[in-house]
């Protein structure tokens, strides 16, 4: 008898997450100098973390022998001040990915339905399937969530609805009024998981706190992996009613967020000037990429986030060609977008290099 015959059957059919390729892998596989490779594949912050966050992380490392504060007291206090909510309304996770999984643990059972956009962040589907629930995928409209169609897909079996605004992999956000009306109209038995991973890149993102205060079943998710540049340290958080935060807290590991990440996140929250600079740089980078695509005659999807979809014909081949030149981007065939690449907005110089290599690719396929 092998392990597979003993395992929970869900595991055998569970799809596997495909991350952006790490620089070291590409260097090894292609014999390139890692110093010359740029990674624009995982929507990371090209400006790194705030120096204040780095200093705080270094200091926390000195106490690496101690278990972290499993309750993330200081970070939740700081988040409570920032958002004007109670500290008991926050749940901190090992990236917002972990909170997505905690939501699955807490709410999903076999037979439940989960409504999500298609394509949307693939982890929504992974979590849904992991807990034996059914993914009800609603095609996007003009690359954004089709909220009326999502509302129409809700049945008495629906337990969760995932909405990311801006959406990944398209970068398109929903209008505030439309999003809030959608949330308000959801039936009592449905929890809205509103994923704000890229909300800091918007000038004025929708504010769901009044909905939470009014008792609506909304769990909002944020991350320190994007504008705060701390993807490696794995810190994300959710905010909701105190009841929802408490329920999610019951299913987390005792020490789910490491102390170095907690210290860095706390310092990052105190350096809003850094986040503002990154937001402005990102806006300039998007404009640079848009202008470059127009000059190359490449279609793109105007984005509200720190990444952009660019139509290149054969996405897998373009990914491969760029990678050979040391530019790692993301093919999105697995998201049902085989003719597109998803590229992260880099520094000015990184964007130039990306556009140069895209130009070379265009010349090759057009001649
Ligand atoms: C829409 C969305 N949500 C959540 C995440 C997870 O982020 P993390 O686990 O790093 O906080 C990502 C990461 O790319 C994302 O794109």
Short mmCIF file of C-alpha atoms and ligand atoms in Angstrom, two decimals:
data_model
loop_
_atom_site.label_atom_id
_atom_site.label_comp_id
_atom_site.label_asym_id
_atom_site.label_seq_id
_atom_site.Cartn_x
_atom_site.Cartn_y
_atom_site.Cartn_z
CA UNK A 1 0.00 0.00 0.00
CA UNK A 2 1.52 3.33 -1.01
CA UNK A 3 1.04 6.75 0.54
CA UNK A 4 -1.29 7.85 -2.26
CA UNK A 5 -3.84 5.21 -1.34
CA UNK A 6 -3.89 6.51 2.23
CA UNK A 7 -3.95 10.20 1.58
CA UNK A 8 -7.01 12.45 1.76
CA UNK A 9 -8.28 12.12 -1.88
CA UNK A 10 -8.46 15.92 -2.22
CA UNK A 11 -4.67 15.99 -2.12
CA UNK A 12 -4.40 13.87 -5.27
CA UNK A 13 -6.40 16.30 -7.38
CA UNK A 14 -5.17 19.48 -5.69
CA UNK A 15 -3.57 21.84 -8.29
CA UNK A 16 -0.12 23.13 -7.39
CA UNK A 17 0.69 26.84 -7.16
CA UNK A 18 3.25 27.97 -9.76
CA UNK A 19 5.32 30.84 -8.35
CA UNK A 20 7.38 33.33 -10.38
CA UNK A 21 10.80 31.89 -11.13
CA UNK A 22 13.44 32.79 -8.54
CA UNK A 23 16.52 34.63 -9.87
CA UNK A 24 18.85 31.88 -8.61
CA UNK A 25 16.96 29.16 -10.55
CA UNK A 26 17.16 31.10 -13.79
CA UNK A 27 20.86 31.88 -13.26
CA UNK A 28 21.60 28.19 -12.65
CA UNK A 29 19.50 26.89 -15.54
CA UNK A 30 20.74 29.37 -18.13
CA UNK A 31 24.28 29.94 -16.87
CA UNK A 32 23.64 33.66 -16.30
CA UNK A 33 25.18 35.92 -13.66
CA UNK A 34 22.42 36.43 -11.03
CA UNK A 35 23.53 40.07 -10.68
CA UNK A 36 22.44 40.75 -14.25
CA UNK A 37 18.99 39.19 -13.93
CA UNK A 38 15.90 41.25 -13.17
CA UNK A 39 12.71 39.70 -11.82
CA UNK A 40 9.46 41.34 -12.85
CA UNK A 41 7.35 38.25 -12.26
CA UNK A 42 5.80 38.34 -8.79
CA UNK A 43 4.58 41.91 -8.29
CA UNK A 44 7.29 42.63 -5.75
CA UNK A 45 8.45 46.13 -4.87
CA UNK A 46 11.50 47.04 -7.02
CA UNK A 47 12.55 49.61 -4.40
CA UNK A 48 12.93 46.98 -1.69
CA UNK A 49 11.65 47.44 1.85
CA UNK A 50 11.77 50.76 3.68
CA UNK A 51 15.24 51.20 5.26
CA UNK A 52 13.45 51.65 8.59
CA UNK A 53 11.87 48.20 8.19
CA UNK A 54 15.27 46.69 7.39
CA UNK A 55 16.77 48.25 10.54
CA UNK A 56 13.91 46.94 12.68
CA UNK A 57 14.25 43.45 11.17
CA UNK A 58 18.00 43.42 11.90
CA UNK A 59 17.35 44.37 15.50
CA UNK A 60 14.67 41.70 15.90
CA UNK A 61 17.09 39.08 14.60
CA UNK A 62 19.22 39.65 17.72
CA UNK A 63 16.41 37.98 19.70
CA UNK A 64 15.99 35.08 17.28
CA UNK A 65 16.15 32.54 20.09
CA UNK A 66 12.74 33.66 21.40
CA UNK A 67 9.37 32.57 20.04
CA UNK A 68 7.49 35.46 18.47
CA UNK A 69 4.41 37.04 20.00
CA UNK A 70 1.79 34.74 18.47
CA UNK A 71 -0.90 37.36 19.03
CA UNK A 72 1.08 40.08 17.16
CA UNK A 73 0.08 42.55 19.90
CA UNK A 74 2.19 45.55 18.85
CA UNK A 75 1.39 45.19 15.17
CA UNK A 76 -2.34 44.85 15.79
CA UNK A 77 -2.28 47.93 18.06
CA UNK A 78 -0.57 49.90 15.32
CA UNK A 79 -3.00 48.64 12.66
CA UNK A 80 -5.92 49.53 14.94
CA UNK A 81 -4.62 53.11 15.19
CA UNK A 82 -4.06 53.33 11.46
CA UNK A 83 -7.54 52.11 10.56
CA UNK A 84 -9.57 53.41 13.50
CA UNK A 85 -10.74 49.90 14.36
CA UNK A 86 -10.32 47.75 17.48
CA UNK A 87 -7.11 45.72 17.80
CA UNK A 88 -9.39 42.70 18.24
CA UNK A 89 -10.67 43.20 14.70
CA UNK A 90 -7.33 42.17 13.14
CA UNK A 91 -5.85 38.78 12.31
CA UNK A 92 -2.22 38.70 11.21
CA UNK A 93 -0.93 35.92 8.97
CA UNK A 94 2.13 34.46 7.32
CA UNK A 95 1.33 36.55 4.26
CA UNK A 96 -2.29 37.19 3.31
CA UNK A 97 -2.02 33.79 1.65
CA UNK A 98 -2.18 32.22 5.08
CA UNK A 99 -5.29 34.18 5.94
CA UNK A 100 -6.93 32.91 2.77
CA UNK A 101 -6.20 29.43 4.03
CA UNK A 102 -7.45 30.25 7.54
CA UNK A 103 -10.70 31.41 5.94
CA UNK A 104 -10.94 28.02 4.23
CA UNK A 105 -10.29 26.23 7.54
CA UNK A 106 -12.83 28.32 9.38
CA UNK A 107 -15.67 28.44 6.86
CA UNK A 108 -15.50 25.74 4.18
CA UNK A 109 -16.88 22.23 4.17
CA UNK A 110 -17.59 19.74 1.39
CA UNK A 111 -20.66 20.83 -0.59
CA UNK A 112 -20.09 24.55 -0.05
CA UNK A 113 -19.78 26.80 -3.08
CA UNK A 114 -17.30 29.62 -3.47
CA UNK A 115 -17.81 32.34 -6.07
CA UNK A 116 -14.73 33.91 -7.64
CA UNK A 117 -13.68 35.71 -10.80
CA UNK A 118 -11.91 33.97 -13.68
CA UNK A 119 -9.11 34.69 -13.98
CA UNK A 120 -8.43 35.83 -10.42
CA UNK A 121 -5.69 35.12 -7.89
CA UNK A 122 -5.26 31.35 -8.17
CA UNK A 123 -5.04 30.79 -4.41
CA UNK A 124 -8.82 31.41 -4.11
CA UNK A 125 -9.38 28.28 -6.15
CA UNK A 126 -6.64 26.31 -4.42
CA UNK A 127 -8.11 27.02 -0.99
CA UNK A 128 -11.62 26.22 -2.18
CA UNK A 129 -10.60 22.84 -3.59
CA UNK A 130 -8.36 22.02 -0.62
CA UNK A 131 -11.36 22.11 1.69
CA UNK A 132 -13.56 20.08 -0.65
CA UNK A 133 -15.72 23.01 -1.70
CA UNK A 134 -16.79 23.84 -5.25
CA UNK A 135 -15.24 26.74 -7.16
CA UNK A 136 -17.86 28.70 -9.08
CA UNK A 137 -15.83 30.75 -11.53
CA UNK A 138 -17.41 33.82 -13.10
CA UNK A 139 -15.67 35.20 -16.21
CA UNK A 140 -14.31 38.74 -15.91
CA UNK A 141 -15.88 41.59 -17.83
CA UNK A 142 -13.39 43.93 -19.49
CA UNK A 143 -10.68 42.37 -17.29
CA UNK A 144 -12.42 43.36 -14.04
CA UNK A 145 -14.76 41.43 -11.76
CA UNK A 146 -18.25 41.15 -13.23
CA UNK A 147 -20.04 41.88 -9.97
CA UNK A 148 -23.63 41.55 -11.30
CA UNK A 149 -22.74 38.13 -12.73
CA UNK A 150 -21.05 37.15 -9.48
CA UNK A 151 -24.15 38.19 -7.54
CA UNK A 152 -26.26 36.10 -9.91
CA UNK A 153 -24.00 33.07 -9.29
CA UNK A 154 -24.82 33.02 -5.57
CA UNK A 155 -26.97 30.12 -4.40
CA UNK A 156 -28.11 28.91 -0.98
CA UNK A 157 -24.89 26.82 -0.94
CA UNK A 158 -22.56 29.76 -1.45
CA UNK A 159 -20.36 30.33 1.59
CA UNK A 160 -17.68 32.72 0.32
CA UNK A 161 -17.18 35.25 -2.46
CA UNK A 162 -13.64 36.36 -3.32
CA UNK A 163 -13.18 39.79 -4.89
CA UNK A 164 -9.77 41.37 -5.44
CA UNK A 165 -9.66 45.01 -6.44
CA UNK A 166 -7.33 45.60 -8.22
CA UNK A 167 -7.57 42.08 -9.56
CA UNK A 168 -4.56 39.85 -10.15
CA UNK A 169 -3.55 39.01 -12.93
CA UNK A 170 -5.33 41.84 -14.79
CA UNK A 171 -4.63 44.89 -12.59
CA UNK A 172 -8.18 46.18 -13.10
CA UNK A 173 -10.17 47.48 -10.13
CA UNK A 174 -13.91 47.87 -9.62
CA UNK A 175 -15.51 51.26 -9.01
CA UNK A 176 -16.07 52.02 -5.33
CA UNK A 177 -19.84 52.55 -5.59
CA UNK A 178 -20.32 49.31 -7.52
CA UNK A 179 -18.22 47.33 -5.07
CA UNK A 180 -19.94 48.69 -1.97
CA UNK A 181 -23.39 48.12 -3.47
CA UNK A 182 -22.40 44.53 -4.30
CA UNK A 183 -21.22 43.95 -0.72
CA UNK A 184 -24.37 45.48 0.75
CA UNK A 185 -26.64 43.31 -1.36
CA UNK A 186 -24.99 40.00 -0.41
CA UNK A 187 -27.26 37.60 1.48
CA UNK A 188 -26.64 36.91 5.17
CA UNK A 189 -25.16 33.46 4.59
CA UNK A 190 -22.33 34.71 2.35
CA UNK A 191 -18.96 36.05 3.51
CA UNK A 192 -17.25 38.55 1.20
CA UNK A 193 -13.48 38.18 1.19
CA UNK A 194 -12.33 41.50 -0.17
CA UNK A 195 -8.68 41.22 -1.17
CA UNK A 196 -6.88 44.57 -1.08
CA UNK A 197 -3.36 43.27 -1.81
CA UNK A 198 -2.80 46.13 -4.29
CA UNK A 199 -5.12 48.75 -2.78
CA UNK A 200 -2.20 50.95 -1.69
CA UNK A 201 -1.49 51.64 -5.35
CA UNK A 202 -4.90 53.32 -5.74
CA UNK A 203 -5.40 56.98 -4.83
CA UNK A 204 -8.61 56.35 -2.92
CA UNK A 205 -9.45 52.67 -2.57
CA UNK A 206 -12.96 51.66 -1.53
CA UNK A 207 -13.40 51.78 2.24
CA UNK A 208 -15.27 48.74 3.58
CA UNK A 209 -14.95 49.74 7.25
CA UNK A 210 -18.50 51.21 7.38
CA UNK A 211 -19.80 47.86 6.09
CA UNK A 212 -17.87 46.01 8.79
CA UNK A 213 -19.13 48.42 11.44
CA UNK A 214 -22.68 47.89 10.17
CA UNK A 215 -22.33 44.16 10.77
CA UNK A 216 -21.90 43.06 7.16
CA UNK A 217 -20.00 39.80 6.66
CA UNK A 218 -16.88 41.25 5.10
CA UNK A 219 -13.27 40.18 5.69
CA UNK A 220 -10.76 42.56 4.10
CA UNK A 221 -7.22 41.39 3.42
CA UNK A 222 -4.04 43.44 3.12
CA UNK A 223 -0.40 42.52 2.74
CA UNK A 224 3.06 43.85 3.53
CA UNK A 225 4.39 42.00 0.45
CA UNK A 226 3.61 44.64 -2.14
CA UNK A 227 3.96 48.39 -1.52
CA UNK A 228 5.76 47.77 1.79
CA UNK A 229 8.32 45.55 0.05
CA UNK A 230 8.39 42.75 2.64
CA UNK A 231 7.32 39.74 0.53
CA UNK A 232 10.15 37.59 1.85
CA UNK A 233 9.17 38.10 5.49
CA UNK A 234 5.57 36.91 4.94
CA UNK A 235 3.25 39.26 6.77
CA UNK A 236 -0.34 39.98 5.80
CA UNK A 237 -3.45 40.83 7.76
CA UNK A 238 -7.19 40.74 7.68
CA UNK A 239 -9.70 43.05 9.33
CA UNK A 240 -13.32 42.27 9.98
CA UNK A 241 -15.70 42.12 12.93
CA UNK A 242 -14.06 41.09 16.21
CA UNK A 243 -16.09 37.88 16.01
CA UNK A 244 -14.70 36.96 12.58
CA UNK A 245 -11.13 37.84 13.64
CA UNK A 246 -11.50 35.67 16.73
CA UNK A 247 -12.80 32.71 14.72
CA UNK A 248 -9.90 32.96 12.28
CA UNK A 249 -7.51 33.21 15.23
CA UNK A 250 -8.75 29.84 16.48
CA UNK A 251 -7.45 28.01 13.42
CA UNK A 252 -4.02 29.63 13.11
CA UNK A 253 -0.79 28.08 14.32
CA UNK A 254 0.37 29.40 17.71
CA UNK A 255 3.37 31.29 16.24
CA UNK A 256 2.26 31.84 12.66
CA UNK A 257 4.06 35.16 12.08
CA UNK A 258 7.77 35.40 12.80
CA UNK A 259 9.15 38.17 15.01
CA UNK A 260 11.43 39.61 12.31
CA UNK A 261 8.46 40.06 10.01
CA UNK A 262 6.37 41.58 12.80
CA UNK A 263 9.10 44.11 13.64
CA UNK A 264 9.66 45.01 9.98
CA UNK A 265 5.93 45.39 9.34
CA UNK A 266 5.55 47.65 12.39
CA UNK A 267 8.38 49.89 11.19
CA UNK A 268 7.04 49.86 7.62
CA UNK A 269 3.67 51.12 8.85
CA UNK A 270 5.48 54.05 10.44
CA UNK A 271 7.18 54.98 7.17
CA UNK A 272 4.28 56.14 5.06
CA UNK A 273 6.66 58.47 3.20
CA UNK A 274 8.34 55.40 1.72
CA UNK A 275 5.01 53.90 0.65
CA UNK A 276 3.99 57.22 -0.91
CA UNK A 277 7.25 57.38 -2.86
CA UNK A 278 6.69 53.82 -4.11
CA UNK A 279 3.11 54.68 -5.16
CA UNK A 280 4.36 57.68 -7.16
CA UNK A 281 7.22 55.72 -8.72
CA UNK A 282 4.76 52.98 -9.67
CA UNK A 283 2.47 55.47 -11.37
CA UNK A 284 5.42 56.82 -13.39
CA UNK A 285 6.50 53.25 -14.19
CA UNK A 286 3.03 52.34 -15.46
CA UNK A 287 3.07 55.41 -17.72
CA UNK A 288 6.53 54.43 -18.96
CA UNK A 289 5.37 50.87 -19.76
CA UNK A 290 2.20 52.10 -21.44
CA UNK A 291 4.16 54.53 -23.64
CA UNK A 292 6.68 51.80 -24.46
CA UNK A 293 3.94 49.34 -25.43
CA UNK A 294 2.26 51.94 -27.62
CA UNK A 295 5.56 52.63 -29.37
CA UNK A 296 5.98 48.88 -29.99
CA UNK A 297 2.37 48.46 -31.12
CA UNK A 298 1.65 46.06 -28.25
CA UNK A 299 -1.80 45.89 -26.72
CA UNK A 300 -1.90 46.21 -22.92
CA UNK A 301 -4.51 46.31 -20.17
CA UNK A 302 -4.36 49.67 -18.33
CA UNK A 303 -3.60 48.75 -14.73
CA UNK A 304 -4.33 50.18 -11.28
CA UNK A 305 -1.75 47.93 -9.62
CA UNK A 306 2.04 47.39 -9.75
CA UNK A 307 1.88 45.07 -12.73
CA UNK A 308 0.44 45.04 -16.22
CA UNK A 309 -0.79 42.56 -18.80
CA UNK A 310 0.86 42.90 -22.21
CA UNK A 311 -0.30 41.01 -25.29
CA UNK A 312 2.66 39.35 -27.00
CA UNK A 313 1.19 36.62 -29.22
CA UNK A 314 2.73 33.49 -27.76
CA UNK A 315 3.11 34.23 -24.03
CA UNK A 316 5.11 31.10 -23.22
CA UNK A 317 7.59 31.71 -26.06
CA UNK A 318 7.98 35.40 -25.15
CA UNK A 319 8.54 34.46 -21.50
CA UNK A 320 11.24 32.03 -22.58
CA UNK A 321 12.93 34.53 -24.91
CA UNK A 322 12.98 37.25 -22.26
CA UNK A 323 14.23 34.87 -19.61
CA UNK A 324 17.20 33.94 -21.80
CA UNK A 325 18.07 37.65 -21.75
CA UNK A 326 17.86 37.73 -17.95
CA UNK A 327 14.41 39.34 -17.69
CA UNK A 328 11.97 37.16 -15.71
CA UNK A 329 8.29 37.91 -16.30
CA UNK A 330 5.16 35.83 -15.77
CA UNK A 331 3.48 33.80 -18.49
CA UNK A 332 -0.23 33.61 -17.69
CA UNK A 333 -1.36 30.66 -19.80
CA UNK A 334 -2.38 28.89 -16.60
CA UNK A 335 -4.77 31.80 -15.96
CA UNK A 336 -6.36 31.20 -19.39
CA UNK A 337 -4.40 34.08 -20.94
CA UNK A 338 -1.92 32.29 -23.25
CA UNK A 339 -1.26 35.33 -25.45
CA UNK A 340 -0.35 37.66 -22.59
CA UNK A 341 2.54 38.28 -20.22
CA UNK A 342 2.11 39.77 -16.77
CA UNK A 343 4.97 42.10 -15.97
CA UNK A 344 5.70 43.80 -12.67
CA UNK A 345 6.38 47.53 -12.81
CA UNK A 346 10.10 47.87 -12.07
CA UNK A 347 12.45 50.77 -11.56
CA UNK A 348 12.84 53.16 -14.52
CA UNK A 349 15.96 51.28 -15.66
CA UNK A 350 14.32 47.86 -15.27
CA UNK A 351 11.31 49.02 -17.28
CA UNK A 352 13.64 50.29 -20.00
CA UNK A 353 15.35 46.94 -20.15
CA UNK A 354 12.05 45.07 -20.26
CA UNK A 355 10.80 47.29 -23.10
CA UNK A 356 14.07 46.82 -24.97
CA UNK A 357 13.75 43.03 -24.75
CA UNK A 358 10.06 43.19 -25.71
CA UNK A 359 11.12 45.23 -28.74
CA UNK A 360 13.64 42.56 -29.69
CA UNK A 361 10.94 39.92 -29.29
CA UNK A 362 8.56 41.88 -31.54
CA UNK A 363 11.22 42.29 -34.22
CA UNK A 364 11.92 38.56 -34.14
CA UNK A 365 8.30 37.43 -34.45
CA UNK A 366 7.28 40.12 -36.94
CA UNK A 367 10.04 39.40 -39.47
C1 LIG B 1 -4.50 39.33 -5.11
C2 LIG B 1 -3.49 38.76 -4.18
N1 LIG B 1 -3.88 38.43 -2.95
C3 LIG B 1 -3.02 37.91 -2.05
C4 LIG B 1 -1.69 37.71 -2.39
C5 LIG B 1 -0.80 37.06 -1.37
O1 LIG B 1 0.15 37.90 -0.87
P1 LIG B 1 0.99 37.53 0.41
O2 LIG B 1 0.69 36.13 0.82
O3 LIG B 1 2.41 37.70 0.00
O4 LIG B 1 0.57 38.51 1.46
C6 LIG B 1 -1.23 38.05 -3.65
C7 LIG B 1 0.16 37.81 -4.03
O5 LIG B 1 0.61 37.95 -5.11
C8 LIG B 1 -2.17 38.58 -4.58
O6 LIG B 1 -1.81 38.90 -5.82
#
